Tab-separated table of C-alpha atoms and ligand atoms in Angstrom:
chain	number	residue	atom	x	y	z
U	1	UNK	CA	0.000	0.000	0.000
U	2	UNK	CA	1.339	3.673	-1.120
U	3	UNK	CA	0.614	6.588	1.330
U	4	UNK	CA	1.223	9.927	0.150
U	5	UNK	CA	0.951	13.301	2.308
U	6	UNK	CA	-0.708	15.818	0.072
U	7	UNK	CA	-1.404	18.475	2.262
U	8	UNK	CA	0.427	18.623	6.130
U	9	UNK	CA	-0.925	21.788	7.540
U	10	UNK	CA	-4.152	22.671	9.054
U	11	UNK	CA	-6.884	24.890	7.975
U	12	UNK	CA	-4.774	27.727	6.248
U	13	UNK	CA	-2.050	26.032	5.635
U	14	UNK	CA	1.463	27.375	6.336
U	15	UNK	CA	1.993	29.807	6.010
U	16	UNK	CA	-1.799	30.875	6.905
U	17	UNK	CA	-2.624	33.838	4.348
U	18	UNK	CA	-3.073	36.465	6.893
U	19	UNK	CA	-0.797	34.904	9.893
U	20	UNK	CA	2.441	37.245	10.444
U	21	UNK	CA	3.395	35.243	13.138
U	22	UNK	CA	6.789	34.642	13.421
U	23	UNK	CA	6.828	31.272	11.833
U	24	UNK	CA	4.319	32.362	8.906
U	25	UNK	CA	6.985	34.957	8.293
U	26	UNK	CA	9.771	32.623	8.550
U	27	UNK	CA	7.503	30.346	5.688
U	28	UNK	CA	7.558	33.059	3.345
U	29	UNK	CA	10.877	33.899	3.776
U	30	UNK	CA	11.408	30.072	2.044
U	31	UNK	CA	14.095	29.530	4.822
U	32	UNK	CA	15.187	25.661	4.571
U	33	UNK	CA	13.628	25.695	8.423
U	34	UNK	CA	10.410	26.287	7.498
U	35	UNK	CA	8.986	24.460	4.895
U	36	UNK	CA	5.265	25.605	3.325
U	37	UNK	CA	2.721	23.214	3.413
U	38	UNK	CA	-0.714	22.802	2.077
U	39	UNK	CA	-4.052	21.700	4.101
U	40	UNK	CA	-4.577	18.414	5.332
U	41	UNK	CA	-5.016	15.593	3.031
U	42	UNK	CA	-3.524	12.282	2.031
U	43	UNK	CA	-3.430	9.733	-0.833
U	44	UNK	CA	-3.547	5.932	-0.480
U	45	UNK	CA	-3.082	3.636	-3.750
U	46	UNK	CA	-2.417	-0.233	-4.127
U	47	UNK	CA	-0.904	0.076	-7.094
U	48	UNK	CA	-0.080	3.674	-8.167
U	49	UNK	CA	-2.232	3.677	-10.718
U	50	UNK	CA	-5.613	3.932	-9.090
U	51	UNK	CA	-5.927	6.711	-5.486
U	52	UNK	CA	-7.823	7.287	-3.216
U	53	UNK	CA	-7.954	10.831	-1.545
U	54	UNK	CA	-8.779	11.410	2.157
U	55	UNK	CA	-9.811	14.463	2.231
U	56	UNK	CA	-10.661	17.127	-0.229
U	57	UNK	CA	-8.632	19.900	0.899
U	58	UNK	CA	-8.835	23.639	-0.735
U	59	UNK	CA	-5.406	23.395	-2.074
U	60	UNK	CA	-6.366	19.803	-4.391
U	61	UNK	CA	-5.305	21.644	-7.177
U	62	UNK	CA	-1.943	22.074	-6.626
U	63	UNK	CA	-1.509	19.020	-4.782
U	64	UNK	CA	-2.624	17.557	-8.072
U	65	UNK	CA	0.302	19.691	-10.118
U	66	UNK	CA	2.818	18.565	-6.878
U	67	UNK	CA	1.749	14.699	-7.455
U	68	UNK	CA	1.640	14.186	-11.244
U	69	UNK	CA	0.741	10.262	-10.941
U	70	UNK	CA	-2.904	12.102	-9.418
U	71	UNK	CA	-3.126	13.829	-12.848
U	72	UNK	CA	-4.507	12.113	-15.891
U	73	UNK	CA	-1.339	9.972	-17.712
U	74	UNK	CA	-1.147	10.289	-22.136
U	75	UNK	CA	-2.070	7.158	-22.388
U	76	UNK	CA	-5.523	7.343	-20.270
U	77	UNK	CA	-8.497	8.843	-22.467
U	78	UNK	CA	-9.218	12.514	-22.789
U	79	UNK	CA	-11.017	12.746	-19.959
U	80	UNK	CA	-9.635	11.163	-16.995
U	81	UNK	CA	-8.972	10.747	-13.314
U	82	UNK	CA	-7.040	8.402	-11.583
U	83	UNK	CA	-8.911	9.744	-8.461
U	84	UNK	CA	-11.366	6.941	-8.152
U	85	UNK	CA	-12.832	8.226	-4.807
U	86	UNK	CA	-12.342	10.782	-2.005
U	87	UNK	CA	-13.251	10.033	2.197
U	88	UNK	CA	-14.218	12.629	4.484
U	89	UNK	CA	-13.222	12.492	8.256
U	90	UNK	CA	-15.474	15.582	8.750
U	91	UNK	CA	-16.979	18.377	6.820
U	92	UNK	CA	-13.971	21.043	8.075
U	93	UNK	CA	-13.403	23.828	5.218
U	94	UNK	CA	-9.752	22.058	5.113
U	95	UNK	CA	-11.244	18.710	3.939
U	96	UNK	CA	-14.137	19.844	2.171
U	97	UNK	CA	-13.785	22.418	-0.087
U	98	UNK	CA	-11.353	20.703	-2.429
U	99	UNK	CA	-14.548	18.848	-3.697
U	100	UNK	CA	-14.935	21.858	-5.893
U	101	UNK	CA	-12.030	21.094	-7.573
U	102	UNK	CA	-13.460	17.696	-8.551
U	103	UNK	CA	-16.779	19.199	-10.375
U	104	UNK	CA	-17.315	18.265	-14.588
U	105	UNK	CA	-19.069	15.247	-14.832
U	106	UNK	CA	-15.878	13.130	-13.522
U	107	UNK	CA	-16.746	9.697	-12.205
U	108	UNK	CA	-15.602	9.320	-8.349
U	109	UNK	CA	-16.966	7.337	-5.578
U	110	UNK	CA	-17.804	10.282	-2.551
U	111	UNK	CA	-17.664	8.523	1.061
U	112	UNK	CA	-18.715	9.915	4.656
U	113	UNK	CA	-20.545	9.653	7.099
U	114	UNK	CA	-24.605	10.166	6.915
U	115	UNK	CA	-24.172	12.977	9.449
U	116	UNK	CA	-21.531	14.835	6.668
U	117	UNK	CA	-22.796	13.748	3.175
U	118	UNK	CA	-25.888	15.530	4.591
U	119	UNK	CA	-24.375	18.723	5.448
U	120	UNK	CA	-23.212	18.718	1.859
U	121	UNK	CA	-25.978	17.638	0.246
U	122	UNK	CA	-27.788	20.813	2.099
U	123	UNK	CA	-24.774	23.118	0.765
U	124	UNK	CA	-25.568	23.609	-2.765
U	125	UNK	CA	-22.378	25.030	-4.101
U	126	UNK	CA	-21.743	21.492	-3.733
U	127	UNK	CA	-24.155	20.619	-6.909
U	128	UNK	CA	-20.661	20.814	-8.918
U	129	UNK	CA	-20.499	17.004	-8.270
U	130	UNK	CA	-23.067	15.917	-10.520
U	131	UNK	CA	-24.976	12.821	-9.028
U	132	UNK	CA	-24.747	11.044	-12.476
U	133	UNK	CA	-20.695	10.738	-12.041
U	134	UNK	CA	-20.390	11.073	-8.418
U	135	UNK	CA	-21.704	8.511	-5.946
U	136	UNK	CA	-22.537	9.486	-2.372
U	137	UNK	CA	-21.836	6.378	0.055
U	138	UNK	CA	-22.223	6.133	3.350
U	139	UNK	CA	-20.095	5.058	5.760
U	140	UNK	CA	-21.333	3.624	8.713
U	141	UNK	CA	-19.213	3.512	12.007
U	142	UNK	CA	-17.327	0.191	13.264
U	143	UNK	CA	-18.362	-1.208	9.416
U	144	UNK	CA	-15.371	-2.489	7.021
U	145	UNK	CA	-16.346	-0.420	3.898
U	146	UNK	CA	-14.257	-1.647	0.797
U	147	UNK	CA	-13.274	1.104	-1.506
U	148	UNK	CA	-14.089	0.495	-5.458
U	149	UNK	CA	-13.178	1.755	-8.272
U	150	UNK	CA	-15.324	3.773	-10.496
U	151	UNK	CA	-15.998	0.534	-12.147
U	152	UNK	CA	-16.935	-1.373	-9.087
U	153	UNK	CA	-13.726	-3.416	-9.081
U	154	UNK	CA	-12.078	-3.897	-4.998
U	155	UNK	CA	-9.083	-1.786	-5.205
U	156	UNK	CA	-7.480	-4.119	-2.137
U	157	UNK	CA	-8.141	-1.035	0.133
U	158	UNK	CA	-10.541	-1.188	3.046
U	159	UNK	CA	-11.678	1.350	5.523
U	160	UNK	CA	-12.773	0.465	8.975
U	161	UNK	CA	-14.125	3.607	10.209
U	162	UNK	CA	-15.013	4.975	14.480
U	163	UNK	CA	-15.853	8.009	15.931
U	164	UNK	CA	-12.814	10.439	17.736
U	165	UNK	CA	-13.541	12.923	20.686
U	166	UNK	CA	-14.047	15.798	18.417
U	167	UNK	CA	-16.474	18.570	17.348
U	168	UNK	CA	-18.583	19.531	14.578
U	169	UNK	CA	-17.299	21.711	11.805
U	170	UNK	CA	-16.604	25.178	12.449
U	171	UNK	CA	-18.787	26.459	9.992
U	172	UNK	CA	-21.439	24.314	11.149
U	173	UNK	CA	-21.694	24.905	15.028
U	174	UNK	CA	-24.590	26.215	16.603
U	175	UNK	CA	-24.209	28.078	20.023
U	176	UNK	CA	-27.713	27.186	20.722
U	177	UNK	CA	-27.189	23.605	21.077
U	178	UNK	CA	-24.767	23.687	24.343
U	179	UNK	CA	-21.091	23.122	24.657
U	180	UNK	CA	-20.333	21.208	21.776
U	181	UNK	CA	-22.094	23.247	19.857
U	182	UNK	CA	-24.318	20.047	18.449
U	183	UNK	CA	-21.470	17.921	17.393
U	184	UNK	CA	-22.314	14.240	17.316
U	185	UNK	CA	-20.701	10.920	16.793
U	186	UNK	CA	-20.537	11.187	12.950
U	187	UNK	CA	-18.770	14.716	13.029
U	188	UNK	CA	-15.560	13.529	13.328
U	189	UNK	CA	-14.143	9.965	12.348
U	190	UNK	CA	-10.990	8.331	12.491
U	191	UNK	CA	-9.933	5.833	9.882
U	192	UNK	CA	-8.064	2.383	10.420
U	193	UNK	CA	-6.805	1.168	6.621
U	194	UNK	CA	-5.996	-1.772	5.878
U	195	UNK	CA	-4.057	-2.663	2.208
U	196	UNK	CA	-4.652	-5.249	0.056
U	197	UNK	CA	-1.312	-6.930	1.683
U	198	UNK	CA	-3.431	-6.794	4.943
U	199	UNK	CA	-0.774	-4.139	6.075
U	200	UNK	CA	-2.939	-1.553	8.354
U	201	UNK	CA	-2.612	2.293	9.384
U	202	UNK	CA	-4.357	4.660	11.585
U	203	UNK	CA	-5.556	7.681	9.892
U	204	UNK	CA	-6.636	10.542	12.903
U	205	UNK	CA	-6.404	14.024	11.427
U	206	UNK	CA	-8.342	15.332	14.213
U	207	UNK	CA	-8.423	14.401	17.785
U	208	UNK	CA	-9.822	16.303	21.248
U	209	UNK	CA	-8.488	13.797	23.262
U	210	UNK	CA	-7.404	9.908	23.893
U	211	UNK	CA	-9.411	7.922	25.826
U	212	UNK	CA	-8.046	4.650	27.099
U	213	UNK	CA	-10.226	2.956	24.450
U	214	UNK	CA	-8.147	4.816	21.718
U	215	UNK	CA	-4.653	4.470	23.728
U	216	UNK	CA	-5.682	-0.020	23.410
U	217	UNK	CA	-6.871	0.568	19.720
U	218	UNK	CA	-4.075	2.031	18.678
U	219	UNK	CA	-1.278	0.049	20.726
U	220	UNK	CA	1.028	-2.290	18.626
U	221	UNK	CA	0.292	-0.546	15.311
U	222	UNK	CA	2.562	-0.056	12.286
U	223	UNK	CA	2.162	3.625	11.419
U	224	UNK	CA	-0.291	6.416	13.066
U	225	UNK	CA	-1.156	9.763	11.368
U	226	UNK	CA	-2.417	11.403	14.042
U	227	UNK	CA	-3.817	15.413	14.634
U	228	UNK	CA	-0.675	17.820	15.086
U	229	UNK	CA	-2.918	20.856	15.014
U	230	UNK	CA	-1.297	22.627	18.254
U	231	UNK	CA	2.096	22.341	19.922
U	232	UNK	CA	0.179	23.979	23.570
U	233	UNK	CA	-3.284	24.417	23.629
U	234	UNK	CA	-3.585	28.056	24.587
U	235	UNK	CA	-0.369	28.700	21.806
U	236	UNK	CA	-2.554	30.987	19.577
U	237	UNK	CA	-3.784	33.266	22.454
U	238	UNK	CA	-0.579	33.496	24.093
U	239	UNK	CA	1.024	34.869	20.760
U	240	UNK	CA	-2.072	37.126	20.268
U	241	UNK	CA	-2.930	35.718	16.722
U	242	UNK	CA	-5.934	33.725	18.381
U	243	UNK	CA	-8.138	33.591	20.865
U	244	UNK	CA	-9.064	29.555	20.999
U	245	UNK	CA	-7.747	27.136	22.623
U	246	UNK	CA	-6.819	24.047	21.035
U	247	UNK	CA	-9.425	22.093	23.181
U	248	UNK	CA	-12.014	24.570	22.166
U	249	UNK	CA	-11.502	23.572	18.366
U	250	UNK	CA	-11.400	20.212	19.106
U	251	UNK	CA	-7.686	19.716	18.960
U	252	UNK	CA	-5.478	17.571	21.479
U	253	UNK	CA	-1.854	19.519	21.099
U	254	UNK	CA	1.289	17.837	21.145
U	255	UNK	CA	3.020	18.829	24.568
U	256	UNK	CA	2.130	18.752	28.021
U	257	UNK	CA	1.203	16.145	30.608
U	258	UNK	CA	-1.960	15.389	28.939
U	259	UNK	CA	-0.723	16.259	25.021
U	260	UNK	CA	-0.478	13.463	22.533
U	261	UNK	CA	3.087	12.939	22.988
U	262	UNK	CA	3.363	11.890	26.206
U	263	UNK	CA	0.047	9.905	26.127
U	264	UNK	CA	1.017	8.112	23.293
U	265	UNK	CA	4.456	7.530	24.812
U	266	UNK	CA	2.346	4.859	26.987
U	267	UNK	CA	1.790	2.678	24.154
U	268	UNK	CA	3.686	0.981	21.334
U	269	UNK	CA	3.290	2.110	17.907
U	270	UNK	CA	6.008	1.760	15.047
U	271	UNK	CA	5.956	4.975	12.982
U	272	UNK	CA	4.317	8.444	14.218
U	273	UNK	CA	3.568	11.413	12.086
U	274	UNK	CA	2.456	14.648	12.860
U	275	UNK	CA	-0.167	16.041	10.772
U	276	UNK	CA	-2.856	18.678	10.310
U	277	UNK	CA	-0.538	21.000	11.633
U	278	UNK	CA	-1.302	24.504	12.599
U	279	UNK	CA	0.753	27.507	11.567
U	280	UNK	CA	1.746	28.697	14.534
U	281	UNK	CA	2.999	25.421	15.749
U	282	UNK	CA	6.698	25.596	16.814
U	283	UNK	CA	7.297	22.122	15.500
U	284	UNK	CA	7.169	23.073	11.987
U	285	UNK	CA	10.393	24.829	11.978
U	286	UNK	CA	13.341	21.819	11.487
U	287	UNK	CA	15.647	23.664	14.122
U	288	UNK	CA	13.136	24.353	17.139
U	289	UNK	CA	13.531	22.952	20.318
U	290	UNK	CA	10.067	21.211	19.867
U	291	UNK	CA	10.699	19.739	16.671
U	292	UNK	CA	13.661	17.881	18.705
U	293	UNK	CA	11.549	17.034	21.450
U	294	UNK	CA	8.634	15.443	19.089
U	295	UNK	CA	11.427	13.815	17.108
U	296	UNK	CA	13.308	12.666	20.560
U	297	UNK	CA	9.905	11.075	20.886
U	298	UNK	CA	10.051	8.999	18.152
U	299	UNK	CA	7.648	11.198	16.031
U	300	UNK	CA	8.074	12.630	12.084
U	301	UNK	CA	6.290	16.237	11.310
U	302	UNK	CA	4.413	15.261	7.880
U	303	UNK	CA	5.627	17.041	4.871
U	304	UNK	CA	4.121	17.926	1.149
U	305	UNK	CA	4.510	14.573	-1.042
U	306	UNK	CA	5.939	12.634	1.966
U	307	UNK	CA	6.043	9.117	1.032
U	308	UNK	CA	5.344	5.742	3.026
U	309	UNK	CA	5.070	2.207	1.535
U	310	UNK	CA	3.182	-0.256	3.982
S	1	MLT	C1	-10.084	22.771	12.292
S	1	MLT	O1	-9.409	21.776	12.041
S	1	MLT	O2	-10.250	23.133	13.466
S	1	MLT	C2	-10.730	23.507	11.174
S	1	MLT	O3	-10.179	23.121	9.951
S	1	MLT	C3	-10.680	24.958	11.388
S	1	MLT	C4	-11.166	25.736	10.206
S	1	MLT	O4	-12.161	25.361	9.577
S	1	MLT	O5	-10.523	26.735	9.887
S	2	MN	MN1	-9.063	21.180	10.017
């Protein structure tokens, strides 16, 4: 199985287009320390040929132009995709909007849950994906859903999807409903994939917090992509270019007593990577002391067209 990083960052990106935060600025600068990324997406093929995306981030387009073998090949017809279906882990701007990208009558399979295909079915901007090409397919939690080809064939890559600590999407919550703003279980979903050499990985883009239930799932796995939104959770309104918390938008952040590296340090898992990450997180930059610190802790920071074969 071939894993690809499309997009690292979190919504925005990095450099976030109005951030002048001190590692923004340092992004622009194109210093070898801190290297751009685009928003949150990867790519997971059995054979190179055929991919699927998880994910539709804003910035699709140019990860298309930054991963050619996602572009139509000259020997494919004139109108082509090897895209053969996209999965959304929740309806967030950063994994949604790239959908647009996908419009003219192009066949893709479109999976989610209920609770998101429905917020998108209600956003009609999102008519672009005409129902004749595109099918909507539910995914239903703690089911394995195979993912086919546009032709129906089993592309050797299965899905076995559960529900994170999370919250809705931003641009969905309601302050009427209470605390979590009306986020239920389908909001925000983690994926465990598992190749067509039975080879599995953990895909969590976005995580509040890990319950024991998530530290058991995920002991003893190969490789973890897990949510490196924040390095500290109050990081944004200490620096004055926020004023959320990381818990407040549903993040868990890397550091701390109860951060994701040292609760994951309980548990046994072969390859970590950082991703989703914010643009003000410290981490990014190859020479901070918290990129040593994550790395001393046996994680990688995702990067554009990072590779991984399982
Ligand atoms: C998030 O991950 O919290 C969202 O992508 C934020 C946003 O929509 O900007
Ligand atoms: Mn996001």
């Amino acid at each position: 199985m071939f894993i690809k990083v499309l997009g690292a960052a979190a919504g925005g990106g990095y450099p976030q287009w109005n951030c002048n935060h001190p590692n923004s600025r340092l992004a622009r600068l194109k210093t070898s320390n801190a290297v751009p990324r685009t928003q949150s997406s990867i790519a997971v093929s059995s054979d190179k040929k055929k991919w699927f995306i998880f994910n539709a981030s804003p910035d699709l387009r140019q990860q298309l132009w930054d991963n050619p073998e996602l572009m139509p090949s000259p020997d494919d017809p004139l109108r082509y995709s090897p895209i053969m279906g996209v999965i959304l882990t929740n309806a967030d701007v950063d994994h949604t909007a790239g959908l647009i990208n996908l419009r003219e009558s192009q066949k893709f399979n479109l999976y989610a849950t209920n609770r998101v295909l429905d917020v998108i079915g209600k956003n009609s901007i999102f008519n672009v994906l005409n129902p004749k090409f595109v099918k909507k397919l539910p995914i239903k939690l703690a089911n394995i859903l195979e993912l086919n080809d546009t032709e129906d064939n089993f592309s050797g890559i299965s899905i076995k999807p559960f529900s994170v600590p999370g919250k809705v999407a931003l641009w969905l919550e309601d302050e009427s409903k209470g605390k979590n703003f009306g986020s239920v279980e389908e909001d925000t979903i983690a994926l465990e994939v598992t190749g067509a050499n039975n080879k599995k990985f953990f895909y969590i883009p976005a995580c509040a917090s890990i319950p024991e239930w998530l530290l058991t799932k995920l002991d003893n796995s190969e490789l973890v992509f897990f949510d490196g939104t924040l390095w500290q959770d109050d990081e944004m309104i200490k620096q004055n270019v926020g004023i959320k918390t990381g818990k407040r938008m549903g993040h868990i952040s890397m550091s701390g007593e109860e951060g994701s590296i040292e609760i994951l340090n309980k548990i046994n898992i072969k390859r970590k990577v950082f991703i989703h990450i914010n643009t003000t997180n410290p981490a990014l930059l190859e020479d901070s002391n918290e990129r040593k610190i994550a790395k001393e802790n046996g994680w990688e920071i995702a990067y554009d067209t990072m590779e991984i074969k399982l």
